XYZ file of C-alpha atoms in Angstrom:
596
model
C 67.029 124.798 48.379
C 64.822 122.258 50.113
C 64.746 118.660 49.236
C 61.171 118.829 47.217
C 62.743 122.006 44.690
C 65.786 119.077 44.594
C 63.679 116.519 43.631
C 62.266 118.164 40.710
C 65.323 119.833 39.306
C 66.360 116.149 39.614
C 63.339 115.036 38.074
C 63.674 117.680 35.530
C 67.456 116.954 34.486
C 66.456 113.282 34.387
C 63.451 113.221 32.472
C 64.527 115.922 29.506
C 66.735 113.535 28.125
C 64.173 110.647 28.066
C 61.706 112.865 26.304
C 64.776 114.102 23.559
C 65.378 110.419 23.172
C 61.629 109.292 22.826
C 61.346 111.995 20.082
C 64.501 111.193 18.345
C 63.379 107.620 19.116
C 59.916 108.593 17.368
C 61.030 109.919 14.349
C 63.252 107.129 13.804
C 59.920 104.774 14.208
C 58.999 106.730 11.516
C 61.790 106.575 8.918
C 61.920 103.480 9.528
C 58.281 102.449 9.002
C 58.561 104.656 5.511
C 61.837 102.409 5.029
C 59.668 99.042 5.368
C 57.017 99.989 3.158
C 59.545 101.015 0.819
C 61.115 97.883 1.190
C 58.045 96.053 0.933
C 57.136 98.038 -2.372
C 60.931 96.556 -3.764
C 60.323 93.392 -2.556
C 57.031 92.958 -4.659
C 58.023 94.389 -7.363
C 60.587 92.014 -7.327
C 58.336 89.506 -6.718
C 56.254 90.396 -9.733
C 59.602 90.197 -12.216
C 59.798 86.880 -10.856
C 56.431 85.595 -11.564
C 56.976 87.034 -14.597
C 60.137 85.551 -16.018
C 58.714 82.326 -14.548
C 55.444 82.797 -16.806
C 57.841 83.942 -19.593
C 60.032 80.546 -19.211
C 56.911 78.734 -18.911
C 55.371 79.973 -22.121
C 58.906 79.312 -23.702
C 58.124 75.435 -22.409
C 54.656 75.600 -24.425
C 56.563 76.732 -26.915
C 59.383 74.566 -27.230
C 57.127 71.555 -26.214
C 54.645 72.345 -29.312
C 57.438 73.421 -31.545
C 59.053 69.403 -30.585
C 55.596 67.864 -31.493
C 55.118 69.688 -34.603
C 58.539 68.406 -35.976
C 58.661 65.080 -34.817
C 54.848 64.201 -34.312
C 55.516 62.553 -31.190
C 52.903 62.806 -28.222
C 55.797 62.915 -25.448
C 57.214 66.061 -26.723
C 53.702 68.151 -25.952
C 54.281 67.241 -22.389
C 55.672 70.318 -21.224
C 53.306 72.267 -23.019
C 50.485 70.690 -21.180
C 52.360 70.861 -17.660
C 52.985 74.942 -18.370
C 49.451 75.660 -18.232
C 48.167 75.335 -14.623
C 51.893 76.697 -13.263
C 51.516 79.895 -15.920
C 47.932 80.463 -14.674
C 49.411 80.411 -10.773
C 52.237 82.861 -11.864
C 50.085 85.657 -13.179
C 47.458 84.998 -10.450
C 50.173 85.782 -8.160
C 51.587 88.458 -10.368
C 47.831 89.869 -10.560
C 47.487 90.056 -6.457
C 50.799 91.462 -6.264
C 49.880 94.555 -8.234
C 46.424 94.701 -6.755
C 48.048 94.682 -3.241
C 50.192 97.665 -4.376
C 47.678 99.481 -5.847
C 49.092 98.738 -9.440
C 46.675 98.018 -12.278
C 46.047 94.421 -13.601
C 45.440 95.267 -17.109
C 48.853 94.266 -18.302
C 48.627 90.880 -16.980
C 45.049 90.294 -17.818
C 46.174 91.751 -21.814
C 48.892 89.203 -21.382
C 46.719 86.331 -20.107
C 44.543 86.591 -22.772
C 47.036 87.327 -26.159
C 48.389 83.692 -24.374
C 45.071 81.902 -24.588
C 44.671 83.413 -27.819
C 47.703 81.613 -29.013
C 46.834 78.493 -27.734
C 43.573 78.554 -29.247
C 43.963 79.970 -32.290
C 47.420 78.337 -33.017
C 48.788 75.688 -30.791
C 45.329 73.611 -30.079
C 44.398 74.355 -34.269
C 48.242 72.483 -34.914
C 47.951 69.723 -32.180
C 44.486 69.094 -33.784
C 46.030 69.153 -37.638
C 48.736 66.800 -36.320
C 46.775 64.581 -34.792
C 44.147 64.696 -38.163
C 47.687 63.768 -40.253
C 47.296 67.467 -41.533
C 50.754 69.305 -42.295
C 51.472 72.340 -40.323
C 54.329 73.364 -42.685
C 51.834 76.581 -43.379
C 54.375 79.337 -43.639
C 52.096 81.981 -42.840
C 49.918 79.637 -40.288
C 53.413 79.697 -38.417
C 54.505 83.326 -38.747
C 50.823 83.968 -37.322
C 51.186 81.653 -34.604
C 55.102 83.272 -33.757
C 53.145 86.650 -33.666
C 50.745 85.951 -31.445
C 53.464 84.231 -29.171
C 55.689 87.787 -29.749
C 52.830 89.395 -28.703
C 52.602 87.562 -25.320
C 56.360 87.793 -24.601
C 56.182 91.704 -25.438
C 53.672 91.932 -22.866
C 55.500 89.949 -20.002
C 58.778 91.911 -20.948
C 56.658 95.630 -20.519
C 55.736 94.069 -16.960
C 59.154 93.425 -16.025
C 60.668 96.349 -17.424
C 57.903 98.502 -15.613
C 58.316 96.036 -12.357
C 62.243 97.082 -13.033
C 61.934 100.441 -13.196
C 59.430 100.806 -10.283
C 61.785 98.789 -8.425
C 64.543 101.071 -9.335
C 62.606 104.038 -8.045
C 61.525 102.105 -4.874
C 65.310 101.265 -4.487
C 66.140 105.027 -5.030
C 63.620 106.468 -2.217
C 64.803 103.846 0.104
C 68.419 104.733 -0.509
C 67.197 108.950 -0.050
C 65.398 107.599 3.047
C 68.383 105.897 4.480
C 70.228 108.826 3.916
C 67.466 111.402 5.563
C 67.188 109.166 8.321
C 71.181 109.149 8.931
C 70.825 112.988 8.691
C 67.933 113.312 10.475
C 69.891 111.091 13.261
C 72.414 113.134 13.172
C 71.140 116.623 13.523
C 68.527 115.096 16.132
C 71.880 113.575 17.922
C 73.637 117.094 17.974
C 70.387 119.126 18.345
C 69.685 116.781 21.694
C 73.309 116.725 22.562
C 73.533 120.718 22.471
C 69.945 121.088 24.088
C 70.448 118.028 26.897
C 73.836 119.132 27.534
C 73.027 123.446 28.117
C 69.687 122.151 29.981
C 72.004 119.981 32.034
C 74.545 122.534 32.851
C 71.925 125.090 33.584
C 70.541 123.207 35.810
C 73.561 121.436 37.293
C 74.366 125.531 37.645
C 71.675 125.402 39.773
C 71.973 122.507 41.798
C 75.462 124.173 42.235
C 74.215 127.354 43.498
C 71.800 125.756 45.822
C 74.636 123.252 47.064
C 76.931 126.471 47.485
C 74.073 128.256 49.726
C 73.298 125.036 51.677
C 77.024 125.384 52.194
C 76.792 128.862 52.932
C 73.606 128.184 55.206
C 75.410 125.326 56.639
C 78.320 127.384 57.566
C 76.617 130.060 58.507
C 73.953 127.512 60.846
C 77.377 125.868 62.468
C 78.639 129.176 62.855
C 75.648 130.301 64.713
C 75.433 127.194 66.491
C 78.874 127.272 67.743
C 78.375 131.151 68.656
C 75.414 129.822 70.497
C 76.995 127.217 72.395
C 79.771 129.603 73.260
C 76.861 131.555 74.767
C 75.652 129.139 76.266
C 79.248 127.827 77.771
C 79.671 131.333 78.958
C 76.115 131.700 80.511
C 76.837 128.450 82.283
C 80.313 129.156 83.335
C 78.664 132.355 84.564
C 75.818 131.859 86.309
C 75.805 131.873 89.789
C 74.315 128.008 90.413
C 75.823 125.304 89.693
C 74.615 123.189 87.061
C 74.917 119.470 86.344
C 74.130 118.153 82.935
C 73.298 114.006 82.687
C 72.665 111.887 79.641
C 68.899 110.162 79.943
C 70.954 107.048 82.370
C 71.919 109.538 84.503
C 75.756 109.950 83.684
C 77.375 113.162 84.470
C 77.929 115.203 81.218
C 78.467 118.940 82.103
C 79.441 120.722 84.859
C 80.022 124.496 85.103
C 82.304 126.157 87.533
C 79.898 127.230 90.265
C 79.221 123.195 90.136
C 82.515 122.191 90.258
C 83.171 124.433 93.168
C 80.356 123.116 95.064
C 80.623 119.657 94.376
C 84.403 119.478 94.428
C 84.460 117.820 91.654
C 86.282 118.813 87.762
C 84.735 118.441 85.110
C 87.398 115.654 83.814
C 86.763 113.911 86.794
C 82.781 114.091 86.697
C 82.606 113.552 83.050
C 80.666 110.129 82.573
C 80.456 109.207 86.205
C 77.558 108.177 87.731
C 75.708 111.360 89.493
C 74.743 109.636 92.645
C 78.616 109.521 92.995
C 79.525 113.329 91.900
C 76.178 114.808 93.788
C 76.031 112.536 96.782
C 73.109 114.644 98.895
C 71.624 113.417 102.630
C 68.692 114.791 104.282
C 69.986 117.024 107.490
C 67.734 116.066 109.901
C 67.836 112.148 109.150
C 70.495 111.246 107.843
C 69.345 109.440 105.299
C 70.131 109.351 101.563
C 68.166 111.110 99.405
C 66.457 110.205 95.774
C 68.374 112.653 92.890
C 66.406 114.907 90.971
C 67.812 113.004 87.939
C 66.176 109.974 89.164
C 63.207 111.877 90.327
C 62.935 112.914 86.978
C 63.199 109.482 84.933
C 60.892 108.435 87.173
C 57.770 111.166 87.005
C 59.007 113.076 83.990
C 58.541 116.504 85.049
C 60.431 119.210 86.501
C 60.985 118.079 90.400
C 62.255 119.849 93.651
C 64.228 118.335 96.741
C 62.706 118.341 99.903
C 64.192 121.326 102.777
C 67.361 120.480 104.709
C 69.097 118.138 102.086
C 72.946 118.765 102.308
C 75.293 117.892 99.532
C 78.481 115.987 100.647
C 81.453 117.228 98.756
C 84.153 115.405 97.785
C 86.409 116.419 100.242
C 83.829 115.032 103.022
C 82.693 118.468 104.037
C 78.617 119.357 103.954
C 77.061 122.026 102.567
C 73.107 122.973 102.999
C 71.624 123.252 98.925
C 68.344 123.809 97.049
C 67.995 122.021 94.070
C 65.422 120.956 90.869
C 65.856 118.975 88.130
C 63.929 119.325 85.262
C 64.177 117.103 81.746
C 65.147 117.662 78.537
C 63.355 116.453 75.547
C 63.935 116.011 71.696
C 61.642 116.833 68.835
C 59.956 113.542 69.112
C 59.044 114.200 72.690
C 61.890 111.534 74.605
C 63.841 111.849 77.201
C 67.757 112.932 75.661
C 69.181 114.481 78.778
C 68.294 116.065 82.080
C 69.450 119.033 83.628
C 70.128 120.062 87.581
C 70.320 123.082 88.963
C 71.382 123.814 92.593
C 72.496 126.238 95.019
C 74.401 126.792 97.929
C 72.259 128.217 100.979
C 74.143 127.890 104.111
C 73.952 131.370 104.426
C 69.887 131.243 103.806
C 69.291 128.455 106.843
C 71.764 130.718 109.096
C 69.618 133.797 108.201
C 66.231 131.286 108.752
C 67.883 130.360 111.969
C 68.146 134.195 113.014
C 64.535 134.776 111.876
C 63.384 131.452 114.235
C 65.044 132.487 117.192
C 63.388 136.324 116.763
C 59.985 134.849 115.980
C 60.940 132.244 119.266
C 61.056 135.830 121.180
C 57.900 137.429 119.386
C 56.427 134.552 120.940
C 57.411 134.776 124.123
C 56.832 138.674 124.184
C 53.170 137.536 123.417
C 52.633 135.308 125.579
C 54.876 137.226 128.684
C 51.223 138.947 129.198
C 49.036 135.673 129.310
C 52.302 133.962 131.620
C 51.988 136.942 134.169
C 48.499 137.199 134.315
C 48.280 133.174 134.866
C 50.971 133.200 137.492
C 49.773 136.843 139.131
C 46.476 135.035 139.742
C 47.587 132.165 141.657
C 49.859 134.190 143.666
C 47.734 136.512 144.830
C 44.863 133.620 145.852
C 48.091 132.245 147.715
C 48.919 135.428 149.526
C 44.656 135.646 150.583
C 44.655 132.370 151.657
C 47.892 132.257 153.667
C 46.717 135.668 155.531
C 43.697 134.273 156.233
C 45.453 130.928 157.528
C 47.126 133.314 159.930
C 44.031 134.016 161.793
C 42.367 130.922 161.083
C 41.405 128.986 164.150
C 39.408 126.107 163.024
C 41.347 123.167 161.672
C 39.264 122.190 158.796
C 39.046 125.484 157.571
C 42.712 126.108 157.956
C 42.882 122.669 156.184
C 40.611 123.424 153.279
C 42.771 126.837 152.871
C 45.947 125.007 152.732
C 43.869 122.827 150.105
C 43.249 125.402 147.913
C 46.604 127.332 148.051
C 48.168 123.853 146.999
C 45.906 123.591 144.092
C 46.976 127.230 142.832
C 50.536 126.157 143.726
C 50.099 123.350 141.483
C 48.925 125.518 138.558
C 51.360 127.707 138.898
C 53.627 124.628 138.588
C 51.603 123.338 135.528
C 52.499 127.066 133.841
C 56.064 127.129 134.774
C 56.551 123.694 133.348
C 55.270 124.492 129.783
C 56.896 127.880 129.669
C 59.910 125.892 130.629
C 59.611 122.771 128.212
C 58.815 125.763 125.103
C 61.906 126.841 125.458
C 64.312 124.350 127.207
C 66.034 123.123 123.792
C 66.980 119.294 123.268
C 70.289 118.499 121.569
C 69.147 115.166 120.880
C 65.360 113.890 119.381
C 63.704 111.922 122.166
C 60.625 109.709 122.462
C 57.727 112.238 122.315
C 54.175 111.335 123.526
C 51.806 113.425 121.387
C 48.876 113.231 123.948
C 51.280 115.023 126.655
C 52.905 117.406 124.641
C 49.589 118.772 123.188
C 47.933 118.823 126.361
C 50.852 121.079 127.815
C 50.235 123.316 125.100
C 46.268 123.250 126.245
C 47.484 123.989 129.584
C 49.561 126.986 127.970
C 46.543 128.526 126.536
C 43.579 127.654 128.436
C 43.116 131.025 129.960
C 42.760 133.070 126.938
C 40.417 129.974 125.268
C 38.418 130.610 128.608
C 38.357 134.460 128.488
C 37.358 134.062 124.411
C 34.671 131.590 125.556
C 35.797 129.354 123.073
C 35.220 125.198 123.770
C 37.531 123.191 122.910
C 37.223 119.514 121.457
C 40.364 116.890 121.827
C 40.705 113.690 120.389
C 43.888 112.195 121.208
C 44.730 108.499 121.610
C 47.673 108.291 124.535
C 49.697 105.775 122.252
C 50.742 107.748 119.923
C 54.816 108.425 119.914
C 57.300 109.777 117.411
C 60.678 110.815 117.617
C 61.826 114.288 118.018
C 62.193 117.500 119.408
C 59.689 118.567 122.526
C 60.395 122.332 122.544
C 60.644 122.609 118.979
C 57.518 120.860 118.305
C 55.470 122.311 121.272
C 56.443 125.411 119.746
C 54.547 124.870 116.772
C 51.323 123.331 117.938
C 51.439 126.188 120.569
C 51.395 128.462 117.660
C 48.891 127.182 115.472
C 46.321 126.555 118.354
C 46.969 130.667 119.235
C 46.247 131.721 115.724
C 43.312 129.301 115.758
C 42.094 130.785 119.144
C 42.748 134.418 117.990
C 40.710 133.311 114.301
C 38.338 132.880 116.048
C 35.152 134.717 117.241
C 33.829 134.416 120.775
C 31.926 131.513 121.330
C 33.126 129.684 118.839
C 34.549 125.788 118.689
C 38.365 124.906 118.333
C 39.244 120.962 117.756
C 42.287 119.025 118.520
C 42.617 115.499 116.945
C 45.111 113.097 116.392
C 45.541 109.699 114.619
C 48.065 107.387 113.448
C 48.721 107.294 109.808
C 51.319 106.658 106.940
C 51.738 109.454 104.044
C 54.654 109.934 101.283
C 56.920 112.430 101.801
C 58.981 114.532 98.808
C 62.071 113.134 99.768
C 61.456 109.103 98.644
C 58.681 107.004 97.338
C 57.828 104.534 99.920
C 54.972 105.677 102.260
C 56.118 106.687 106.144
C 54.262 105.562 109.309
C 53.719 108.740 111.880
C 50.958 110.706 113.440
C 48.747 113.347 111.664
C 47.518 116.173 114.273
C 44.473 118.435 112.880
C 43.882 121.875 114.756
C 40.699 122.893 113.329
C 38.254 126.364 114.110
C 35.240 127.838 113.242
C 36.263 131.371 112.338
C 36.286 133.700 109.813
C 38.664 131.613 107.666
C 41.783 132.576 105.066
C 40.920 134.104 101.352
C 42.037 132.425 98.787
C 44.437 134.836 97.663
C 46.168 135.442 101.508
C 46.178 131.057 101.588
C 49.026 131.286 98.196
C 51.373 133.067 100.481
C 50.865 131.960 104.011
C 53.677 130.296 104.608
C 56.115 132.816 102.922
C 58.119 134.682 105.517
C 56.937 137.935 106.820
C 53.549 137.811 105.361
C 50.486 137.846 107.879
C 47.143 138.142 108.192
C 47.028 140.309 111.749
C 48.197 143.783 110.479
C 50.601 144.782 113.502
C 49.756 142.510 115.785
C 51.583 139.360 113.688
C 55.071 139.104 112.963
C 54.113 137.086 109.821
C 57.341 134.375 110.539
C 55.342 131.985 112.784
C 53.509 129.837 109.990
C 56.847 129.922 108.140
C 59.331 129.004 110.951
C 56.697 126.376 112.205
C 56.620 124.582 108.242
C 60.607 124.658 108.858
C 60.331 122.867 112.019
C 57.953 120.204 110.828
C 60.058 120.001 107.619
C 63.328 119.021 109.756
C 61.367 116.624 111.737
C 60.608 115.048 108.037
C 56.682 115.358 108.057
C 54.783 117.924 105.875
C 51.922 120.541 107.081
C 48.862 122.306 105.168
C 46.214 124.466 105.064
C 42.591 124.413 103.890
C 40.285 127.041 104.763
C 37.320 128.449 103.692
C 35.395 131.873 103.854
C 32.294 130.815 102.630
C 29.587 132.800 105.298
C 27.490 129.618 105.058
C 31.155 127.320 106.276
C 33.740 128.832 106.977
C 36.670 128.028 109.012
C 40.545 126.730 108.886
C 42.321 123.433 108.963
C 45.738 122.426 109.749
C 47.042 119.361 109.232
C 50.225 118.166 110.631
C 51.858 115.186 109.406
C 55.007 113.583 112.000
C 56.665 110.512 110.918
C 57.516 108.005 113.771
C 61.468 108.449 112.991
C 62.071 112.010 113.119
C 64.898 113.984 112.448
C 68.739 112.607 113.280
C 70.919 113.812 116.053
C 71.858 117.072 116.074
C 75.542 117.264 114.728
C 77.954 120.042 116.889
């Protein structure tokens, strides 16, 4: 069950018994609205007995006050007969608005009003008057008239009371059948709420049970899987034939499988939370120099990152051990860095195997240019063997001089050739100071008579300051390469450029920019397609059909890669400008001292 089909069973089970209440709430509004108008009906009609056994006691006053006068002739005694009048006319007002407001008819009160004016007139006022004329008022039958009249009245206040009583009596009677519909009404509302609240409740608490027991079950069955996948995952680790380092987003050592551990020399125990600088301490071969982790590579550019070639991984026991490595990071679902993960391999075996494959392309070379070395040491030897025969026979000094001129110079080339073929192959254990302008222009020596026989020019620019630390043979090897395939590119007639220049680049293996030389062998020919340029460096792949071993652009890279410096390519095939590009970047360090 998600959490909105929860919220409304919630809702549901919540609101259901505010409704039931409201109702039962409603109809008890009700009852008891019925019960205040019903009470209100009780109260005036027992308002209206009072006002009228107040206008009853009042008229008894008139009475009693006239009666007192009539006996004893004295004024004082009709004072309460004079004070009853304006009171009595207030108590049936009220007792008139009463029934009016209860939709009861006046008529009784106004019959009543008037049979007691009709007394006073016709009896009372006529006796005050007689009295007060010295009259007698002893008149039997003027008295039984006046007591009739005065009946009257009373008989007509009593008949509003006793129907004042008896509607009170039936107002008291509905209010007591209300109270007691309301209490049942209550009631059954109670249980019917109770019985309905309580089986909507438990159906759906039922629910909200089943859905808890199949999150449960989901849960279970989602831990299950998870731990079934980890498993997996332990066991595709523990497998796999790289070793893998796993580190928290500060770089802390989490995981290590066993390939790892192997490598590294370290357990996993012993790893576990340790910075990975200290548990994957790596150096570059050639320099020496520590290198930046992937892990730190990563925090810093947040992408999946590569070491640079010849980086060797120091184990913990001391011993070294060539790798290849990347690192790449691991995100959560709101995109931030939670972990980063390292994979690396051991390929000792790989740079002995490269090693193999430079040495065989070192004699492809040689086997290409044994031709171009024979015919370039044939030549002078033979204009030495003319010239000394014709010294032999030679009588005139100068000539004989000027022969002896010329044989030196061919000596001298022949010295030139021997000398390069000698310093591309004469291997230094140790780098050395190298200056670029010499060791490019041996290589120009090398392969000026196949430039001159393709009647290609040639354009140098090379300062004679520029230096950087290395191997001679190594590097003359390459430049002697890539100014071949340049020469062999391209068509006769066409231009070949050598330039050189001191610059500073960054290199994969740290941040900070590196001062060195950048050398650019540049041609006019045909040029590289696109889809050839992807794989030019890989090894065996070439351009040349059978005349290319395809290993020379790929053992050079490796060359310029252990001297620390980078090389690439552009070329185009465009008929309108075409040609290639090679740039060459040396730093002024170079690589470290050979370790035997």
């Amino acid at each position: 069950m998600n959490l909105s089909k929860f919220n409304q069973i919630l809702t549901q089970t919540l609101l259901l018994p505010v409704l039931a209440l409201a109702f039962v709430a409603g109809i008890l509004v009700w009852q008891v609205r019925n019960a205040e108008r019903t009470v209100s009906a009780i109260q005036a009609s027992g308002e209206s007995i009072a006002a009228a056994t107040r206008a009853e006691k009042l008229i008894v006053d008139e009475e009693t006050g006239l009666r007192g006068y009539q006996l004893t002739s004295d004024p004082r005694f009709l004072k309460p007969y004079r004070d009853a009048a304006q009171p009595l006319h207030a108590e049936l007002d009220l007792l008139r608005r009463n029934l009016i407001a209860h939709g009861e008819s006046t008529r009784p009160v106004e019959a009543m009003e008037a049979r007691e004016q009709l007394w006073r007139v016709s009896f009372a006022d006529q006796v005050i008057s007689t009295i007060d004329g010295g009259g007698d008022t002893r008149d039997t039958t003027l008295n039984l008239e006046g007591q009739k009249k005065l009946d009257d009245v009373r008989t007509g206040i009593n008949d509003i009371v006793d129907r004042e009583t008896a509607l009170r009596s039936q107002e008291v009677g509905r209010w007591r059948l209300q109270v007691r519909r309301t209490i049942e009404a209550l009631i059954v509302l109670a249980l019917a709420s109770g019985i309905f609240i309580s089986v909507f409740s438990l159906r759906q608490l039922h629910r909200v049970s089943d859905a808890y027991q199949g999150t449960l079950d989901g849960l279970r069955h989602h831990a299950q899987a998870t731990f079934d996948s980890e498993e997996r995952l332990r066991t595709t680790l523990t497998s796999i034939g790289d070793g893998v380092i796993v580190c928290d987003p500060g770089g802390c050592v989490e995981l290590l499988n066993s390939v790892a551990q192997e490598l590294t020399g370290w357990t996993q125990n012993d790893a576990f939370r340790r910075p990975l600088e200290e548990v994957f301490h790596i150096l570059n071969e050639t320099t020496r120099e520590q290198i930046e982790t992937p892990v730190a590579m990563v925090k810093r550019l947040n992408r999946v990152v590569g070491l640079a070639n010849h980086t060797v991984l120091v184990r913990k026991d001391g011993t070294e051990i060539n790798i290849d490595d990347s690192g790449a990071p691991i995100h959560d679902r709101n995109g931030a860095l939670s972990g980063i993960v390292m994979v690396f391999r051991d390929i000792t075996r790989e740079r002995r195997a490269q090693n193999a494959l430079l040495a065989t392309e070192k004699l492809a070379v040689a086997g290409r240019l044994a031709a171009t070395i024979a015919h370039e040491m044939h030549n002078p030897l033979d204009s030495v063997s003319n010239l000394l025969y014709l010294l032999r026979g030679e009588k005139d000094p100068n000539t004989a001089e000027h022969y002896l001129t010329l044989a030196q110079q061919e000596l001298t080339r022949m010295g030139q050739v021997s000398r390069a073929m000698l310093g591309l192959y004469r291997e230094a254990k140790n780098p050395v100071t190298i200056n670029i302008k010499e060791m490019l222009d041996g290589v120009i020596v090398l392969l000026e008579r196949p430039i001159q026989q393709r009647q290609l020019t040639i354009e140098t620019a090379i300062p004679d300051h520029l230096e950087v630390h290395g191997f001679p043979a190594e590097l003359r090897q390459v430049f002697t390469n890539l100014l071949a395939n340049a020469a062999e590119a391209t068509a006769s007639g066409g231009k070949l450029i050598l330039a050189a220049r001191a610059t500073s680049v960054k290199t994969l293996s740290s941040a900070t920019a590196h001062r060195g030389v950048t050398i650019q062998v540049c041609d006019t020919g045909s040029g590289i397609e696109p889809e050839a340029l992807e794989h030019i460096f890989e090894p065996f792949f070439t351009t040349k059909g059978e005349l290319g071993t395809g290993l020379g652009l790929w053992f050079s890279r490796g060359i310029v890669d252990k001297h620390g410096g980078s090389i690439e390519i552009h070329s185009s095939s465009n008929p309108e400008d075409h040609g290639t590009t090679i740039t060459v970047f040396l730093p002024h360090t170079g690589p470290a001292t050979t370790q035997t």
